[in-house]
mmCIF file of C-alpha atoms in Angstrom:
data_model
loop_
_atom_site.group_PDB
_atom_site.id
_atom_site.type_symbol
_atom_site.label_atom_id
_atom_site.label_comp_id
_atom_site.label_asym_id
_atom_site.label_seq_id
_atom_site.Cartn_x
_atom_site.Cartn_y
_atom_site.Cartn_z
ATOM 1 C CA MET A 1 56.203 -4.798 51.384
ATOM 2 C CA THR A 2 54.693 -6.424 48.277
ATOM 3 C CA PRO A 3 55.003 -10.178 47.918
ATOM 4 C CA THR A 4 57.044 -11.473 45.004
ATOM 5 C CA ILE A 5 55.040 -13.521 42.539
ATOM 6 C CA PRO A 6 56.661 -16.541 40.884
ATOM 7 C CA THR A 7 57.007 -16.189 37.097
ATOM 8 C CA PRO A 8 54.740 -19.158 36.148
ATOM 9 C CA LEU A 9 51.868 -17.584 38.092
ATOM 10 C CA LEU A 10 52.227 -14.315 36.169
ATOM 11 C CA ARG A 11 51.303 -16.204 33.009
ATOM 12 C CA LEU A 12 47.954 -17.149 34.552
ATOM 13 C CA PRO A 13 46.187 -13.810 35.050
ATOM 14 C CA PHE A 14 43.023 -15.404 36.424
ATOM 15 C CA LEU A 15 45.026 -16.527 39.511
ATOM 16 C CA LEU A 16 46.303 -13.045 40.371
ATOM 17 C CA PRO A 17 43.210 -11.842 42.278
ATOM 18 C CA THR A 18 43.407 -14.902 44.541
ATOM 19 C CA LEU A 19 46.986 -14.077 45.539
ATOM 20 C CA PHE A 20 46.089 -10.664 46.914
ATOM 21 C CA ARG A 21 42.832 -11.628 48.646
ATOM 22 C CA PRO A 22 42.720 -10.091 52.136
ATOM 23 C CA ALA A 23 42.814 -12.587 54.954
ATOM 24 C CA THR A 24 39.493 -12.226 56.777
ATOM 25 C CA THR A 25 38.003 -14.406 59.435
ATOM 26 C CA THR A 26 34.390 -13.364 58.884
ATOM 27 C CA THR A 27 32.340 -15.511 56.575
ATOM 28 C CA LEU A 28 29.892 -13.853 54.225
ATOM 29 C CA PRO A 29 26.493 -15.440 53.564
ATOM 30 C CA LEU A 30 26.612 -17.352 50.280
ATOM 31 C CA LYS A 31 24.102 -16.733 47.533
ATOM 32 C CA PRO A 32 22.030 -19.784 46.637
ATOM 33 C CA ALA A 33 23.280 -21.511 43.503
ATOM 34 C CA THR A 34 21.396 -20.333 40.438
ATOM 35 C CA HIS A 35 20.438 -23.217 38.211
ATOM 36 C CA HIS A 36 20.734 -22.773 34.478
ATOM 37 C CA HIS A 37 17.449 -22.948 32.635
ATOM 38 C CA ARG A 38 17.093 -26.108 30.631
ATOM 39 C CA LEU A 39 17.045 -25.576 26.884
ATOM 40 C CA PHE A 40 14.164 -27.072 24.955
ATOM 41 C CA THR A 41 16.399 -28.639 22.358
ATOM 42 C CA THR A 42 18.687 -31.626 22.434
ATOM 43 C CA THR A 43 20.766 -30.552 19.446
ATOM 44 C CA VAL A 44 24.207 -29.140 20.069
ATOM 45 C CA PRO A 45 24.708 -25.619 18.692
ATOM 46 C CA ASN A 46 26.893 -25.907 15.618
ATOM 47 C CA ALA A 47 29.232 -23.013 16.348
ATOM 48 C CA ALA A 48 32.748 -23.896 15.255
ATOM 49 C CA THR A 49 35.632 -23.368 17.632
ATOM 50 C CA LEU A 50 38.553 -21.157 16.685
ATOM 51 C CA MET A 51 40.829 -24.152 16.137
ATOM 52 C CA GLN A 52 38.283 -25.814 13.843
ATOM 53 C CA VAL A 53 38.045 -22.654 11.741
ATOM 54 C CA LEU A 54 41.840 -22.301 11.597
ATOM 55 C CA ARG A 55 42.332 -25.936 10.555
ATOM 56 C CA GLN A 56 39.592 -25.940 7.957
ATOM 57 C CA PRO A 57 38.323 -22.506 6.877
ATOM 58 C CA ARG A 58 34.626 -21.990 6.384
ATOM 59 C CA GLY A 59 33.334 -22.760 2.904
ATOM 60 C CA ALA A 60 31.309 -20.368 0.799
ATOM 61 C CA GLN A 61 27.531 -20.569 1.232
ATOM 62 C CA ARG A 62 25.525 -22.161 -1.537
ATOM 63 C CA ALA A 63 23.598 -19.734 -3.707
ATOM 64 C CA ARG A 64 19.843 -19.597 -3.154
ATOM 65 C CA HIS A 65 17.840 -20.969 -6.036
ATOM 66 C CA PRO A 66 15.402 -18.524 -7.655
ATOM 67 C CA VAL A 67 11.660 -19.004 -7.139
ATOM 68 C CA SER A 68 10.977 -18.317 -10.831
ATOM 69 C CA PRO A 69 14.062 -19.516 -12.755
ATOM 70 C CA ALA A 70 12.782 -18.708 -16.267
ATOM 71 C CA LEU A 71 12.422 -15.006 -15.369
ATOM 72 C CA VAL A 72 15.862 -14.401 -13.862
ATOM 73 C CA ASN A 73 16.461 -10.614 -13.681
ATOM 74 C CA ARG A 74 13.146 -9.857 -15.398
ATOM 75 C CA PRO A 75 9.880 -8.755 -13.772
ATOM 76 C CA HIS A 76 7.657 -9.984 -16.632
ATOM 77 C CA MET A 77 7.930 -11.894 -19.863
ATOM 78 C CA LYS A 78 5.695 -12.322 -22.890
ATOM 79 C CA GLY A 79 4.546 -15.780 -23.862
ATOM 80 C CA VAL A 80 2.140 -17.683 -26.087
ATOM 81 C CA CYS A 81 -0.357 -20.129 -24.637
ATOM 82 C CA LEU A 82 0.168 -23.709 -25.805
ATOM 83 C CA LYS A 83 -2.570 -25.441 -23.822
ATOM 84 C CA VAL A 84 -5.086 -24.581 -21.086
ATOM 85 C CA ILE A 85 -5.405 -27.147 -18.293
ATOM 86 C CA ASN A 86 -8.674 -26.799 -16.361
ATOM 87 C CA THR A 87 -8.329 -29.992 -14.308
ATOM 88 C CA PHE A 88 -5.231 -29.263 -12.210
ATOM 89 C CA LYS A 89 -5.762 -30.611 -8.677
ATOM 90 C CA PRO A 90 -4.068 -28.871 -5.713
ATOM 91 C CA LYS A 91 -2.028 -30.507 -2.957
ATOM 92 C CA LYS A 92 -3.417 -32.537 -0.059
ATOM 93 C CA PRO A 93 -5.522 -30.409 2.297
ATOM 94 C CA ASN A 94 -7.095 -28.376 -0.527
ATOM 95 C CA SER A 95 -9.595 -29.591 -3.082
ATOM 96 C CA ALA A 96 -10.481 -27.656 -6.237
ATOM 97 C CA GLU A 97 -9.773 -27.432 -9.945
ATOM 98 C CA ARG A 98 -7.071 -24.820 -10.457
ATOM 99 C CA LYS A 99 -6.858 -23.116 -13.844
ATOM 100 C CA VAL A 100 -3.350 -23.555 -15.265
ATOM 101 C CA ALA A 101 -1.863 -22.913 -18.717
ATOM 102 C CA LYS A 102 1.206 -24.203 -20.529
ATOM 103 C CA ILE A 103 3.074 -21.181 -21.908
ATOM 104 C CA ARG A 104 5.939 -20.892 -24.381
ATOM 105 C CA LEU A 105 7.967 -17.844 -23.316
ATOM 106 C CA SER A 106 9.676 -15.504 -25.772
ATOM 107 C CA SER A 107 12.968 -17.031 -24.622
ATOM 108 C CA GLY A 108 11.784 -20.387 -26.015
ATOM 109 C CA ARG A 109 11.263 -22.001 -22.626
ATOM 110 C CA ALA A 110 7.958 -23.773 -21.864
ATOM 111 C CA ILE A 111 6.494 -23.241 -18.383
ATOM 112 C CA THR A 112 3.295 -23.878 -16.441
ATOM 113 C CA ALA A 113 1.552 -20.723 -15.164
ATOM 114 C CA TYR A 114 -1.420 -20.203 -12.860
ATOM 115 C CA ILE A 115 -4.386 -18.133 -14.075
ATOM 116 C CA PRO A 116 -5.642 -16.099 -11.077
ATOM 117 C CA GLY A 117 -9.232 -14.982 -10.533
ATOM 118 C CA GLU A 118 -12.620 -16.364 -11.447
ATOM 119 C CA GLY A 119 -13.094 -17.170 -15.127
ATOM 120 C CA HIS A 120 -10.668 -16.392 -17.956
ATOM 121 C CA ASN A 121 -10.536 -16.033 -21.729
ATOM 122 C CA VAL A 122 -7.168 -17.742 -22.313
ATOM 123 C CA GLN A 123 -7.088 -20.183 -25.199
ATOM 124 C CA GLN A 124 -4.463 -21.671 -27.430
ATOM 125 C CA HIS A 125 -2.299 -19.061 -29.251
ATOM 126 C CA SER A 126 -3.303 -16.286 -26.787
ATOM 127 C CA VAL A 127 -0.459 -13.845 -26.090
ATOM 128 C CA VAL A 128 -0.086 -13.406 -22.321
ATOM 129 C CA LEU A 129 2.190 -11.644 -19.831
ATOM 130 C CA VAL A 130 3.876 -13.886 -17.256
ATOM 131 C CA ARG A 131 5.115 -12.754 -13.845
ATOM 132 C CA GLY A 132 6.945 -14.697 -11.172
ATOM 133 C CA GLY A 133 5.336 -16.089 -8.047
ATOM 134 C CA ARG A 134 4.414 -19.657 -7.357
ATOM 135 C CA SER A 135 0.990 -21.053 -6.579
ATOM 136 C CA GLN A 136 1.519 -22.623 -3.158
ATOM 137 C CA ASP A 137 -0.836 -25.565 -3.482
ATOM 138 C CA CYS A 138 0.009 -26.426 -7.102
ATOM 139 C CA PRO A 139 3.251 -28.428 -7.365
ATOM 140 C CA GLY A 140 5.519 -27.291 -10.198
ATOM 141 C CA VAL A 141 3.621 -24.046 -10.882
ATOM 142 C CA ARG A 142 6.072 -21.174 -10.325
ATOM 143 C CA TYR A 143 4.519 -18.430 -12.441
ATOM 144 C CA HIS A 144 1.339 -16.344 -12.601
ATOM 145 C CA LEU A 145 -0.354 -14.763 -15.603
ATOM 146 C CA VAL A 146 -1.021 -11.029 -15.362
ATOM 147 C CA ARG A 147 -4.750 -10.292 -15.631
ATOM 148 C CA GLY A 148 -5.803 -7.386 -17.856
ATOM 149 C CA ALA A 149 -2.593 -7.447 -19.942
ATOM 150 C CA MET A 150 -2.360 -8.412 -23.637
ATOM 151 C CA ASP A 151 -4.949 -11.064 -24.616
ATOM 152 C CA LEU A 152 -5.890 -12.026 -21.035
ATOM 153 C CA GLY A 153 -8.825 -9.922 -19.829
ATOM 154 C CA GLY A 154 -9.493 -8.727 -16.301
ATOM 155 C CA VAL A 155 -11.885 -10.359 -13.876
ATOM 156 C CA GLY A 156 -15.447 -9.145 -14.393
ATOM 157 C CA ASN A 157 -17.512 -7.691 -11.515
ATOM 158 C CA ARG A 158 -14.516 -7.518 -9.194
ATOM 159 C CA ILE A 159 -14.946 -5.011 -6.339
ATOM 160 C CA THR A 160 -11.938 -5.575 -4.029
ATOM 161 C CA SER A 161 -8.251 -5.970 -4.986
ATOM 162 C CA ARG A 162 -9.068 -4.821 -8.529
ATOM 163 C CA SER A 163 -5.483 -3.868 -9.371
ATOM 164 C CA LYS A 164 -4.359 -7.483 -8.922
ATOM 165 C CA TYR A 165 -6.991 -8.744 -11.347
ATOM 166 C CA GLY A 166 -6.894 -6.045 -14.059
ATOM 167 C CA THR A 167 -10.393 -4.697 -13.375
ATOM 168 C CA LYS A 168 -11.384 -1.067 -13.944
ATOM 169 C CA LYS A 169 -13.223 0.935 -11.288
ATOM 170 C CA PRO A 170 -16.954 0.357 -11.725
ATOM 171 C CA LYS A 171 -19.061 3.311 -12.867
ATOM 172 C CA SER A 172 -20.888 4.871 -9.929
ATOM 173 C CA ALA A 173 -24.698 4.684 -10.217
ATOM 174 C CA ALA A 174 -25.263 8.425 -9.700
#
């Protein structure tokens, strides 16, 4: 004969297994309590509960800002050199004189661009090709000039990474 279950207990399904537990007199050995590993953070995880999401739906995420805003949806852009700055100092741990140029892009926007490699032939009114990519230790410099394109020559006597610096393969001494 099956026992009749009161209606309020049927609404609590997690109690049902306890109602039909067999009556045993033997005690089983208990497992030692496993302690939860302590997290190495004191911040509370910011997961919203279901009620919080229902009361106030999640907002749209903010758009990420582009690294090179003057070149949006363009890989390169032509520009004219306004001024060459040879005394640009990098940020704190580094010490050098970075070569930087002020460029007026064909869109009319003026930017600051880094001149990669050793030595350059950029001067005022030089036509140069600008690509995106910031110089990490130069604040405010978000563009690079492309070596070996237009008026900017390649790096002379470059052996490794020649394609990045616009250098042709040296003639073999055979």
